[in-house]
Short mmCIF file of C-alpha atoms in Angstrom, two decimals:
data_model
loop_
_atom_site.label_atom_id
_atom_site.label_comp_id
_atom_site.label_asym_id
_atom_site.label_seq_id
_atom_site.Cartn_x
_atom_site.Cartn_y
_atom_site.Cartn_z
CA MET O 72 45.85 -94.24 22.87
CA ASP O 73 43.06 -94.74 25.40
CA ASN O 74 45.08 -92.89 28.03
CA THR O 75 45.78 -90.04 25.70
CA LEU O 76 42.11 -89.74 24.84
CA THR O 77 41.18 -89.90 28.51
CA LEU O 78 43.61 -87.20 29.44
CA THR O 79 42.42 -85.03 26.54
CA LEU O 80 38.81 -85.37 27.64
CA VAL O 81 39.66 -84.60 31.23
CA ALA O 82 41.62 -81.54 30.20
CA ALA O 83 38.73 -80.41 27.98
CA ALA O 84 36.26 -80.93 30.79
CA ALA O 85 38.39 -79.01 33.24
CA ALA O 86 38.83 -76.17 30.77
CA LEU O 87 35.10 -76.12 30.15
CA ALA O 88 34.35 -76.07 33.89
CA ALA O 89 36.86 -73.28 34.45
CA TRP O 90 35.65 -71.15 31.52
CA PRO O 91 32.70 -69.45 33.41
CA LEU O 92 35.01 -68.39 36.22
CA ALA O 93 37.73 -67.22 33.77
CA HIS O 94 35.12 -65.39 31.67
CA ARG O 95 33.78 -63.54 34.71
CA ARG O 96 37.28 -62.63 35.78
CA LEU O 97 38.08 -61.31 32.35
CA GLN O 98 34.82 -59.39 32.27
CA LEU O 99 35.64 -57.82 35.62
CA SER O 100 39.14 -56.84 34.47
CA ARG O 101 37.86 -55.20 31.33
CA ALA O 102 35.43 -53.10 33.38
CA LYS O 103 38.23 -51.55 35.38
CA HIS O 104 39.71 -48.19 34.44
CA PRO O 105 43.16 -48.64 32.79
CA SER O 106 44.78 -46.06 35.19
CA LEU O 107 46.41 -47.04 38.47
CA ALA O 108 43.39 -45.48 40.26
CA GLY O 109 41.29 -48.31 38.76
CA HIS O 110 43.64 -50.96 40.21
CA GLY O 111 43.91 -50.53 43.96
CA ARG O 112 46.33 -53.35 44.68
CA MET O 113 48.74 -52.36 41.94
CA ALA O 114 48.50 -48.69 43.01
CA ARG O 115 49.42 -49.59 46.57
CA ARG O 116 52.42 -51.61 45.38
CA VAL O 117 53.62 -48.79 43.14
CA ALA O 118 53.15 -46.20 45.91
CA ALA O 119 55.25 -48.34 48.28
CA LEU O 120 58.13 -48.38 45.74
CA ILE O 121 58.34 -44.59 45.07
CA PRO O 122 61.46 -43.27 46.69
CA GLY O 123 61.57 -40.12 48.73
CA TYR O 124 63.89 -37.35 47.59
CA HIS O 125 63.98 -33.59 47.56
CA TYR O 126 65.14 -30.94 45.08
CA ASP O 127 68.06 -28.71 46.05
CA GLU O 128 67.80 -25.03 45.20
CA PRO O 129 69.02 -25.14 41.56
CA ARG O 130 66.70 -28.05 40.79
CA PHE O 131 63.77 -26.44 42.65
CA PHE O 132 63.89 -23.37 40.38
CA GLY O 133 65.00 -25.26 37.27
CA ALA O 134 63.05 -28.49 37.31
CA ASP O 135 61.90 -27.85 33.74
CA SER O 136 65.40 -26.87 32.54
CA ALA O 137 64.40 -23.28 31.93
CA PRO O 138 67.13 -20.83 30.99
CA LEU O 139 69.16 -19.40 33.89
CA PRO O 140 67.71 -15.92 33.61
CA VAL O 141 64.22 -17.41 33.95
CA GLN O 142 65.38 -19.36 36.97
CA ALA O 143 66.77 -16.21 38.50
CA ARG O 144 63.45 -14.42 37.95
CA ARG O 145 61.62 -17.28 39.59
CA LYS O 146 63.91 -17.15 42.60
CA ALA O 147 63.40 -13.43 43.05
CA GLY O 148 59.61 -13.86 42.73
CA PHE O 149 59.63 -16.73 45.19
CA GLU O 150 61.53 -14.67 47.75
CA ARG O 151 59.10 -11.73 47.36
CA LEU O 152 56.13 -14.08 47.78
CA ALA O 153 57.67 -15.71 50.85
CA ALA O 154 58.49 -12.32 52.37
CA THR O 155 55.00 -11.05 51.77
CA LEU O 156 53.42 -13.98 53.55
CA ARG O 157 55.92 -13.88 56.33
CA GLU O 158 55.49 -10.17 57.03
CA ARG O 159 51.72 -10.17 56.85
CA HIS O 160 51.01 -13.20 59.01
CA PRO O 161 53.65 -13.53 61.80
CA LEU O 162 51.25 -14.55 64.60
CA THR O 163 49.43 -17.01 62.38
CA LEU O 164 52.63 -18.63 61.17
CA ALA O 165 53.98 -18.84 64.70
CA ALA O 166 50.84 -20.64 65.95
CA THR O 167 50.98 -22.99 62.96
CA ALA O 168 54.63 -23.81 63.56
CA GLN O 169 53.97 -24.51 67.23
CA ALA O 170 50.96 -26.70 66.51
CA ALA O 171 52.85 -28.75 63.85
CA THR O 172 55.12 -30.17 66.53
CA GLY O 173 52.26 -32.05 68.14
CA LEU O 174 49.32 -32.09 65.76
CA SER O 175 49.72 -35.00 63.34
CA ASP O 176 46.79 -33.88 61.17
CA LEU O 177 48.61 -30.59 60.41
CA GLN O 178 51.84 -32.39 59.72
CA PHE O 179 50.16 -34.50 57.07
CA THR O 180 48.25 -31.71 55.29
CA SER O 181 51.35 -29.41 55.34
CA ARG O 182 53.50 -32.12 53.76
CA TYR O 183 51.13 -32.88 50.86
CA ARG O 184 50.21 -29.39 49.60
CA VAL O 185 52.63 -29.75 46.77
CA PRO O 186 54.52 -32.49 44.88
CA PHE O 187 56.93 -34.10 47.35
CA GLN O 188 60.05 -33.23 45.46
CA PHE O 189 59.45 -29.51 46.08
CA ALA O 190 58.03 -29.88 49.59
CA LYS O 191 61.14 -29.70 51.84
CA LEU O 192 62.51 -26.45 50.46
CA LEU O 193 59.04 -24.95 50.26
CA ARG O 194 58.35 -25.69 53.95
CA GLU O 195 61.66 -24.18 54.93
CA ARG O 196 61.19 -20.88 53.06
CA LEU O 197 57.46 -20.38 52.25
CA ALA O 198 55.08 -21.04 55.15
CA VAL O 199 51.33 -20.68 55.25
CA GLY O 200 49.08 -20.39 58.30
CA ALA O 201 46.42 -22.82 59.47
CA PHE O 202 44.71 -20.73 62.18
CA TRP O 203 41.74 -18.40 62.05
CA GLN O 204 40.28 -16.15 64.73
CA ALA O 205 37.00 -15.05 63.10
CA SER O 206 34.64 -15.52 60.18
CA ASP O 207 31.98 -13.22 58.67
CA GLY O 208 29.77 -14.34 55.86
CA VAL O 209 32.26 -15.43 53.12
CA THR O 210 35.40 -14.02 54.78
CA LEU O 211 37.91 -15.44 57.21
CA THR O 212 40.24 -13.49 59.45
CA ASP O 213 43.54 -14.88 60.70
CA LEU O 214 45.37 -14.20 63.94
CA ASP O 215 47.07 -11.14 62.43
CA GLY O 216 43.76 -9.56 61.44
CA GLN O 217 44.25 -10.31 57.71
CA ARG O 218 40.97 -10.98 55.94
CA PHE O 219 40.54 -13.55 53.15
CA ILE O 220 37.63 -14.51 50.94
CA ASP O 221 36.87 -18.12 51.89
CA LEU O 222 37.15 -20.63 48.99
CA THR O 223 37.67 -23.61 51.29
CA GLY O 224 33.97 -23.99 51.95
CA SER O 225 34.94 -25.80 55.18
CA TYR O 226 35.34 -29.00 53.05
CA GLY O 227 31.84 -28.43 51.63
CA MET O 228 30.04 -27.75 54.88
CA ASN O 229 29.72 -24.01 54.32
CA LEU O 230 26.75 -23.81 51.98
CA LEU O 231 25.15 -20.59 53.16
CA GLY O 232 27.90 -18.51 54.73
CA THR O 233 29.34 -18.90 58.25
CA ASP O 234 26.90 -16.48 59.86
CA VAL O 235 24.03 -18.93 59.15
CA TYR O 236 25.81 -21.74 60.89
CA LYS O 237 26.72 -19.59 63.87
CA HIS O 238 23.01 -18.86 64.19
CA CYS O 239 22.08 -22.54 63.79
CA ILE O 240 24.53 -23.59 66.52
CA ALA O 241 23.37 -20.88 68.93
CA GLU O 242 19.64 -21.48 68.23
CA GLY O 243 20.01 -25.25 68.48
CA ALA O 244 21.97 -25.08 71.71
CA ALA O 245 19.35 -22.77 73.28
CA GLN O 246 16.59 -25.13 72.32
CA VAL O 247 18.19 -28.23 73.87
CA GLN O 248 19.85 -26.50 76.81
CA ALA O 249 17.40 -27.81 79.31
CA LEU O 250 18.14 -31.39 78.37
CA GLY O 251 21.85 -30.93 77.85
CA PRO O 252 24.19 -33.66 76.62
CA VAL O 253 21.98 -36.57 77.62
CA LEU O 254 22.70 -39.51 75.40
CA GLY O 255 20.70 -42.68 74.62
CA GLY O 256 17.37 -40.91 74.51
CA TYR O 257 16.09 -38.26 72.08
CA HIS O 258 15.20 -34.58 72.24
CA PRO O 259 11.81 -33.84 70.72
CA CYS O 260 13.48 -31.91 67.83
CA VAL O 261 14.53 -35.29 66.43
CA LEU O 262 10.83 -35.86 65.40
CA ASP O 263 10.92 -32.78 63.18
CA ASN O 264 14.31 -33.66 61.73
CA VAL O 265 13.15 -37.18 60.73
CA GLU O 266 10.13 -35.95 58.91
CA ARG O 267 12.07 -33.23 57.03
CA LEU O 268 14.78 -35.74 56.00
CA LYS O 269 12.17 -38.19 54.77
CA ARG O 270 10.77 -35.52 52.52
CA LEU O 271 14.17 -34.40 51.40
CA SER O 272 15.49 -37.84 50.54
CA GLY O 273 12.26 -39.32 49.21
CA LEU O 274 12.82 -42.34 51.47
CA ASP O 275 11.12 -43.99 54.41
CA GLU O 276 13.48 -44.06 57.38
CA VAL O 277 16.49 -42.22 58.91
CA SER O 278 19.45 -43.06 61.10
CA PHE O 279 21.91 -40.59 62.64
CA HIS O 280 25.69 -40.92 62.86
CA MET O 281 28.63 -38.64 63.60
CA SER O 282 30.33 -38.45 60.17
CA GLY O 283 29.75 -39.13 56.56
CA THR O 284 32.22 -42.02 56.73
CA GLU O 285 30.07 -43.70 59.45
CA ALA O 286 26.93 -43.21 57.38
CA ILE O 287 28.58 -44.94 54.39
CA MET O 288 29.75 -47.79 56.61
CA GLN O 289 26.25 -48.39 57.86
CA ALA O 290 24.76 -48.19 54.37
CA VAL O 291 27.18 -50.83 53.01
CA ARG O 292 26.61 -53.03 56.06
CA LEU O 293 22.83 -52.92 55.64
CA ALA O 294 23.11 -53.63 51.87
CA ARG O 295 25.22 -56.75 52.59
CA TYR O 296 22.87 -57.80 55.37
CA HIS O 297 19.75 -57.67 53.27
CA THR O 298 21.12 -58.98 49.97
CA ARG O 299 23.31 -61.64 51.65
CA ARG O 300 26.05 -60.79 49.14
CA SER O 301 29.62 -59.82 49.90
CA HIS O 302 30.97 -57.20 47.51
CA LEU O 303 30.55 -53.47 47.07
CA VAL O 304 31.19 -51.58 43.83
CA ARG O 305 32.80 -48.15 43.93
CA PHE O 306 33.89 -46.15 40.90
CA CYS O 307 37.37 -45.24 40.01
CA GLY O 308 38.55 -42.08 41.76
CA ALA O 309 35.46 -41.68 43.93
CA TYR O 310 35.80 -40.76 47.58
CA HIS O 311 33.49 -42.17 50.16
CA GLY O 312 35.37 -41.47 53.36
CA TRP O 313 38.45 -43.10 54.79
CA TRP O 314 36.99 -46.44 55.76
CA GLY O 315 39.15 -49.27 54.38
CA GLU O 316 36.48 -50.97 52.26
CA VAL O 317 35.92 -47.85 50.18
CA GLN O 318 39.60 -46.86 49.92
CA PRO O 319 41.34 -49.79 48.28
CA GLY O 320 44.34 -47.90 47.00
CA PRO O 321 47.14 -45.83 48.63
CA GLY O 322 46.19 -44.55 52.10
CA ASN O 323 44.87 -47.86 53.29
CA PRO O 324 47.58 -50.24 54.63
CA ARG O 325 45.36 -53.33 54.03
CA PRO O 326 43.82 -54.52 50.69
CA ALA O 327 40.07 -54.18 50.39
CA THR O 328 39.24 -57.77 49.57
CA GLU O 329 35.50 -57.37 48.98
CA THR O 330 35.50 -54.26 46.87
CA TYR O 331 35.29 -53.91 43.06
CA THR O 332 36.59 -50.63 41.59
CA LEU O 333 34.98 -50.25 38.18
CA ARG O 334 35.01 -47.74 35.41
CA GLU O 335 32.26 -45.09 35.65
CA MET O 336 30.14 -44.27 32.63
CA HIS O 337 31.12 -47.39 30.74
CA PRO O 338 28.91 -50.24 29.33
CA ARG O 339 31.33 -52.97 30.52
CA THR O 340 30.58 -51.90 34.11
CA LEU O 341 26.83 -52.42 33.49
CA GLN O 342 27.63 -55.86 32.10
CA VAL O 343 29.49 -56.83 35.26
CA LEU O 344 26.56 -55.68 37.35
CA ARG O 345 24.17 -57.76 35.21
CA THR O 346 26.18 -60.94 35.48
CA ARG O 347 27.87 -61.22 38.83
CA ARG O 348 25.95 -62.67 41.83
CA ASP O 349 28.13 -61.39 44.65
CA ILE O 350 27.46 -57.66 44.39
CA ALA O 351 25.53 -56.22 47.29
CA CYS O 352 25.59 -52.57 46.44
CA VAL O 353 26.92 -49.76 44.21
CA LEU O 354 28.23 -46.53 45.65
CA VAL O 355 27.84 -43.30 43.66
CA ASN O 356 29.51 -40.03 44.58
CA PRO O 357 27.82 -37.50 42.29
CA LEU O 358 30.75 -35.11 42.67
CA GLN O 359 32.56 -37.46 40.16
CA ALA O 360 30.47 -35.90 37.44
CA LEU O 361 33.08 -33.12 37.44
CA HIS O 362 35.97 -35.51 36.80
CA PRO O 363 34.77 -39.07 36.12
CA ASN O 364 37.27 -41.88 36.87
CA SER O 365 39.72 -39.43 38.40
CA ALA O 366 40.58 -38.98 42.07
CA ALA O 367 39.65 -35.78 43.82
CA PRO O 368 42.20 -33.30 42.42
CA GLY O 369 44.82 -31.98 44.79
CA ASP O 370 47.94 -29.89 44.11
CA GLY O 371 50.09 -32.45 45.92
CA SER O 372 49.95 -34.65 42.74
CA LEU O 373 50.05 -31.78 40.31
CA ILE O 374 53.35 -32.65 38.56
CA ASP O 375 52.28 -31.39 35.15
CA SER O 376 49.18 -29.90 33.44
CA SER O 377 47.26 -33.05 32.59
CA ARG O 378 44.48 -32.40 35.17
CA ARG O 379 41.09 -32.49 33.44
CA ALA O 380 37.67 -31.52 34.65
CA GLY O 381 34.30 -30.70 33.18
CA ALA O 382 30.76 -31.72 34.03
CA ASP O 383 28.32 -33.03 31.38
CA ARG O 384 25.02 -33.08 33.27
CA ALA O 385 23.07 -34.75 30.48
CA ALA O 386 25.57 -37.61 30.05
CA TYR O 387 26.00 -38.22 33.76
CA SER O 388 22.18 -38.18 34.25
CA ALA O 389 21.84 -40.80 31.50
CA TRP O 390 24.54 -42.91 33.12
CA LEU O 391 22.84 -42.80 36.54
CA ARG O 392 19.49 -43.78 34.99
CA ALA O 393 21.13 -46.79 33.31
CA LEU O 394 22.82 -47.69 36.56
CA ARG O 395 19.53 -47.36 38.41
CA ALA O 396 17.82 -49.73 35.96
CA VAL O 397 20.53 -52.40 36.26
CA CYS O 398 20.51 -52.21 40.06
CA THR O 399 16.79 -52.59 40.16
CA GLU O 400 16.92 -55.52 37.67
CA ARG O 401 19.60 -57.38 39.70
CA GLY O 402 18.48 -56.57 43.25
CA ILE O 403 21.59 -54.47 43.90
CA VAL O 404 21.30 -51.66 46.41
CA LEU O 405 22.07 -48.30 44.88
CA ILE O 406 23.71 -46.00 47.48
CA ILE O 407 23.90 -42.27 46.59
CA ASP O 408 26.61 -40.62 48.63
CA GLU O 409 25.28 -37.05 49.08
CA VAL O 410 27.61 -36.22 51.94
CA PHE O 411 29.23 -33.51 49.75
CA THR O 412 26.59 -32.72 47.18
CA GLY O 413 23.47 -32.82 49.33
CA PHE O 414 21.76 -29.35 49.31
CA ARG O 415 24.48 -27.95 46.98
CA LEU O 416 23.26 -28.82 43.47
CA ALA O 417 19.51 -28.66 43.87
CA PRO O 418 16.78 -28.51 46.57
CA ARG O 419 16.89 -32.33 46.86
CA GLY O 420 20.59 -32.61 46.12
CA ALA O 421 22.14 -34.73 43.32
CA GLN O 422 19.11 -37.02 43.27
CA ASP O 423 17.07 -34.05 42.14
CA TYR O 424 19.82 -32.59 39.91
CA PHE O 425 20.51 -35.79 38.02
CA GLY O 426 17.06 -37.29 38.20
CA VAL O 427 17.77 -40.56 40.05
CA GLN O 428 16.47 -42.07 43.25
CA GLY O 429 18.75 -44.09 45.47
CA ASP O 430 17.79 -46.98 47.69
CA LEU O 431 19.98 -45.63 50.43
CA VAL O 432 21.25 -42.06 50.60
CA THR O 433 23.90 -40.56 52.89
CA TYR O 434 24.14 -36.92 54.00
CA GLY O 435 26.62 -34.97 56.14
CA LYS O 436 28.60 -31.75 56.24
CA THR O 437 26.15 -28.82 55.94
CA LEU O 438 23.20 -30.81 57.37
CA GLY O 439 24.58 -30.65 60.92
CA GLY O 440 24.10 -26.83 61.01
CA GLY O 441 27.86 -26.47 61.62
CA LEU O 442 28.29 -29.48 63.92
CA PRO O 443 29.58 -33.03 63.05
CA ILE O 444 26.90 -35.23 61.39
CA GLY O 445 26.32 -38.25 59.21
CA VAL O 446 22.86 -39.29 58.12
CA LEU O 447 21.55 -42.37 56.34
CA CYS O 448 18.11 -42.40 54.70
CA GLY O 449 16.65 -45.44 53.15
CA LYS O 450 13.82 -47.67 52.18
CA ALA O 451 12.19 -49.28 55.18
CA ALA O 452 12.99 -52.80 54.01
CA LEU O 453 16.68 -51.93 53.79
CA MET O 454 16.92 -49.90 57.00
CA LYS O 455 15.65 -52.78 59.18
CA ARG O 456 18.45 -54.21 61.37
CA TYR O 457 16.95 -57.51 62.43
CA ARG O 458 14.88 -60.41 61.06
CA GLU O 459 11.56 -61.30 62.63
CA ASP O 460 12.07 -64.99 61.89
CA ARG O 461 15.70 -65.08 63.01
CA PRO O 462 15.92 -62.83 66.13
CA ALA O 463 19.57 -63.40 66.73
CA ASP O 464 20.55 -62.42 63.18
CA ILE O 465 20.97 -58.69 63.51
CA CYS O 466 22.86 -55.90 61.70
CA PHE O 467 24.38 -53.80 64.50
CA ALA O 468 25.07 -50.11 64.30
CA ARG O 469 25.13 -47.79 67.26
CA GLY O 470 27.29 -44.91 68.42
CA THR O 471 27.61 -43.08 71.70
CA PHE O 472 27.08 -39.62 70.18
CA ASN O 473 24.42 -40.49 67.53
CA SER O 474 21.50 -38.17 67.79
CA HIS O 475 23.38 -35.91 70.22
CA PRO O 476 20.86 -33.25 71.39
CA TYR O 477 23.09 -30.27 70.40
CA VAL O 478 23.69 -31.65 66.94
CA MET O 479 19.95 -32.40 66.52
CA GLY O 480 19.13 -28.86 67.68
CA ALA O 481 21.55 -27.28 65.18
CA MET O 482 20.26 -29.60 62.43
CA GLN O 483 16.69 -28.51 63.07
CA ALA O 484 17.67 -24.88 62.95
CA PHE O 485 19.53 -25.39 59.69
CA LEU O 486 16.60 -27.35 58.00
CA GLN O 487 14.12 -24.66 59.12
CA ARG O 488 16.43 -21.93 57.74
CA TRP O 489 17.09 -23.89 54.56
CA GLU O 490 13.41 -24.30 53.80
CA GLN O 491 12.73 -20.56 54.02
CA PRO O 492 11.72 -18.93 50.62
CA ASP O 493 14.77 -16.67 50.43
CA VAL O 494 17.09 -19.68 50.62
CA GLN O 495 14.97 -21.76 48.28
CA ARG O 496 15.15 -18.93 45.75
CA LEU O 497 18.90 -19.34 45.58
CA TYR O 498 18.29 -22.54 43.60
CA ASP O 499 16.43 -20.61 40.86
CA GLY O 500 18.83 -20.50 37.93
CA LEU O 501 21.69 -21.78 40.18
CA ASP O 502 23.39 -23.90 37.55
CA GLU O 503 23.20 -21.25 34.93
CA ARG O 504 24.40 -18.53 37.21
CA TRP O 505 27.54 -20.43 38.23
CA GLN O 506 28.30 -21.67 34.73
CA ALA O 507 28.10 -18.11 33.55
CA ARG O 508 30.51 -16.98 36.32
CA ALA O 509 33.01 -19.75 35.39
CA GLY O 510 32.73 -18.77 31.76
CA ALA O 511 33.30 -15.05 32.53
CA LEU O 512 36.33 -15.84 34.66
CA ASN O 513 37.79 -18.11 31.94
CA ARG O 514 37.43 -15.38 29.38
CA ARG O 515 39.23 -12.88 31.68
CA LEU O 516 42.00 -15.41 32.37
CA GLN O 517 42.46 -15.99 28.64
CA ALA O 518 42.53 -12.29 27.96
CA ALA O 519 45.18 -11.86 30.66
CA GLY O 520 47.34 -14.38 28.83
CA VAL O 521 47.65 -16.84 31.75
CA PRO O 522 47.43 -20.62 31.12
CA VAL O 523 44.69 -21.17 33.68
CA GLN O 524 41.00 -22.13 33.35
CA VAL O 525 38.32 -23.28 35.74
CA ALA O 526 35.68 -26.10 35.43
CA ALA O 527 32.45 -25.91 37.47
CA LEU O 528 29.83 -28.25 38.88
CA SER O 529 27.62 -25.45 40.22
CA THR O 530 29.48 -23.97 43.25
CA ILE O 531 32.20 -26.66 43.17
CA TRP O 532 35.12 -25.72 40.99
CA THR O 533 38.44 -27.20 39.86
CA VAL O 534 41.28 -25.22 38.37
CA THR O 535 42.95 -26.64 35.22
CA TYR O 536 46.08 -25.60 33.36
CA THR O 537 46.35 -25.22 29.61
CA GLN O 538 50.12 -25.16 29.20
CA PRO O 539 52.58 -27.88 30.35
CA SER O 540 54.39 -26.81 33.55
CA ARG O 541 56.12 -28.26 36.59
CA TYR O 542 54.97 -25.30 38.73
CA ASN O 543 51.16 -25.14 38.69
CA TRP O 544 51.04 -26.09 42.34
CA LEU O 545 52.52 -22.67 43.16
CA LEU O 546 49.37 -20.84 42.20
CA GLN O 547 47.73 -21.69 45.50
CA PHE O 548 50.34 -19.56 47.32
CA TYR O 549 49.89 -16.59 45.00
CA LEU O 550 46.16 -16.79 45.53
CA ARG O 551 46.69 -16.75 49.26
CA ALA O 552 48.95 -13.68 48.94
CA HIS O 553 46.07 -11.96 47.13
CA GLY O 554 43.53 -12.75 49.90
CA LEU O 555 41.94 -15.95 48.74
CA ALA O 556 41.87 -18.83 51.22
CA LEU O 557 42.09 -22.36 49.82
CA SER O 558 42.14 -25.69 51.62
CA TRP O 559 45.27 -27.86 51.77
CA VAL O 560 44.28 -29.52 48.36
CA GLY O 561 44.97 -26.16 46.78
CA THR O 562 43.51 -25.34 43.39
CA GLY O 563 42.01 -28.81 42.99
CA ARG O 564 38.89 -27.72 44.80
CA LEU O 565 37.38 -24.29 45.14
CA ILE O 566 34.02 -24.30 47.07
CA PHE O 567 31.78 -21.31 47.01
CA SER O 568 28.88 -20.22 49.24
CA LEU O 569 25.56 -20.76 47.46
CA GLY O 570 24.45 -17.14 47.88
CA LEU O 571 27.75 -15.41 46.95
CA ALA O 572 26.79 -11.98 45.68
CA ASP O 573 27.91 -10.65 42.29
CA ALA O 574 30.17 -8.06 43.94
CA GLU O 575 31.80 -10.76 46.06
CA PHE O 576 32.40 -12.95 43.03
CA ASP O 577 33.86 -10.01 41.17
CA ALA O 578 36.28 -9.51 44.04
CA VAL O 579 37.28 -13.25 43.81
CA ALA O 580 37.79 -12.96 40.06
CA ASP O 581 39.88 -9.78 40.35
CA ARG O 582 42.13 -11.40 43.00
CA PHE O 583 42.38 -14.64 41.05
CA ILE O 584 43.51 -12.88 37.87
CA ALA O 585 46.00 -10.65 39.81
CA ALA O 586 47.53 -13.76 41.44
CA ALA O 587 47.79 -15.67 38.19
CA SER O 588 49.30 -12.62 36.45
CA GLU O 589 51.91 -12.17 39.16
CA MET O 590 52.84 -15.83 38.95
CA ALA O 591 53.21 -15.53 35.20
CA ALA O 592 55.42 -12.43 35.53
CA GLY O 593 57.62 -14.49 37.87
CA GLY O 594 58.52 -16.83 35.00
CA TRP O 595 56.87 -19.90 36.36
CA TRP O 596 54.96 -20.63 33.18
CA TRP O 597 57.98 -20.46 30.89
CA GLN O 598 57.31 -22.23 27.61
CA ASP O 599 59.39 -24.52 25.40
CA ALA O 600 58.35 -26.77 22.52
CA ALA O 601 60.05 -29.73 24.21
CA LEU O 602 58.15 -29.18 27.43
CA THR O 603 55.12 -31.43 27.06
CA ASN O 604 53.12 -33.18 29.75
CA GLN O 605 54.45 -36.49 28.47
CA ALA O 606 58.03 -35.20 28.63
CA ILE O 607 57.49 -34.01 32.16
CA ARG O 608 56.11 -37.34 33.33
CA ARG O 609 58.99 -39.20 31.62
CA GLY O 610 61.45 -36.97 33.35
CA VAL O 611 59.88 -37.49 36.78
CA LEU O 612 59.86 -41.27 36.28
CA LYS O 613 63.60 -41.14 35.36
CA GLU O 614 64.30 -39.16 38.56
CA MET O 615 62.42 -41.74 40.64
CA TRP O 616 64.25 -44.54 38.98
CA SER O 617 67.60 -43.02 39.66
CA HIS O 618 66.81 -42.59 43.28
CA PHE O 619 65.28 -46.07 43.52
CA LEU O 620 68.45 -47.74 42.34
#
């Protein structure tokens, strides 16, 4: 009896001792998003199991079991589209094919433009070019002299039109020419850049890097150094560069062991932040306001029409204020990743737009005036890389090309141009203007009878689809045939120049509607009551399972 009682007491004591750890673990699990994007390790395992296979011609045109006459119409439309692009762009396509044999970046982006099942036949029969010879304002010209309206935005860099950046690069180069590419010291223009960036960010100090990814790496390292805590928090779906610690899911061959991926805009996340003692920093990418808890949309994963997007500025502002309060309360460093949104949403970026102040803020893309750049701004106490009382305990961060004179010169030219009254006036009514444009285009698309809509966060747009389909990814190629240039992620991201004139936007809208109407006429959006998003996903899973066995 005594032994039984003793064992019972020991077990009870062990359970009691283990309860806090188990409770914290349960709390952490409940704060994750239920999708695979919220579970990096599981997502990596699942991705590693998906078998590779390709559709033959009948399956390519009949993946949704459309009637044979519809499939025939699709094939005819596909051949016309492929012929149009082939005949218009022979030099551009030849250069792209030549480059693909030795340029691994191009091999990757070409392979993931569309869902992988369709990719092989598409690459064989419908090619698109990746080379340009000239730019002018909001237009691009390929090697064949064909002009496109640019909706790539150069991955977000092109805020003001390419002519502005040409000017910034030329002016900056002329200013620093006497010094040239001398590294390790600073050109005097750095003094001006630092002061302007302090005003822009509302923070005390600045450090320069060569990419947004590097700036994020330094921000996280400094947060860990000063808090003496190990873990960072990122939100489900958010992109912060390709560094392993901020990319815990597919794409990173190693697990991110000191990263928590939590659900954005959820009270359980705030509870985790309030109770855990190992969190050094929280990373926020304000672009997620357009699609919270979802990865950046790309047509390579567009297997159905379940893509959703839509920004609620008031709700996201309230979330960031609550997040700011908890981080302040718990001594957690709040890092605002403005690499994409800086300058694009408001004069002081997303901090201004959503009404929140970060402890550390990163910038990039447009800030370099057309040249590579990453910038970290922060509070003085967090930017310090050494301890007075422990001189050997440092937080190292250097780079050969940091503060490169030509980059600093182009940055100064951009900041001076950006602060001019005519540019600042672009922000007057910016949100209302672009929401009105999105609304007008949506009404025209609906009137045209095509199952396409757009969602906008100012000049950053995502295309959504209102009718279940296996073929939404094809719209990017029809848009290209009608003179609209998209990046390799396709209709997942349209990026406009801030000062796009009404006539230029009308041209975009006309071409967009013409492209969608041509695609609809080709039979790609055939309807059937049994064709639901759920049915499509189930069908794809069955395909994968049959190829896996």
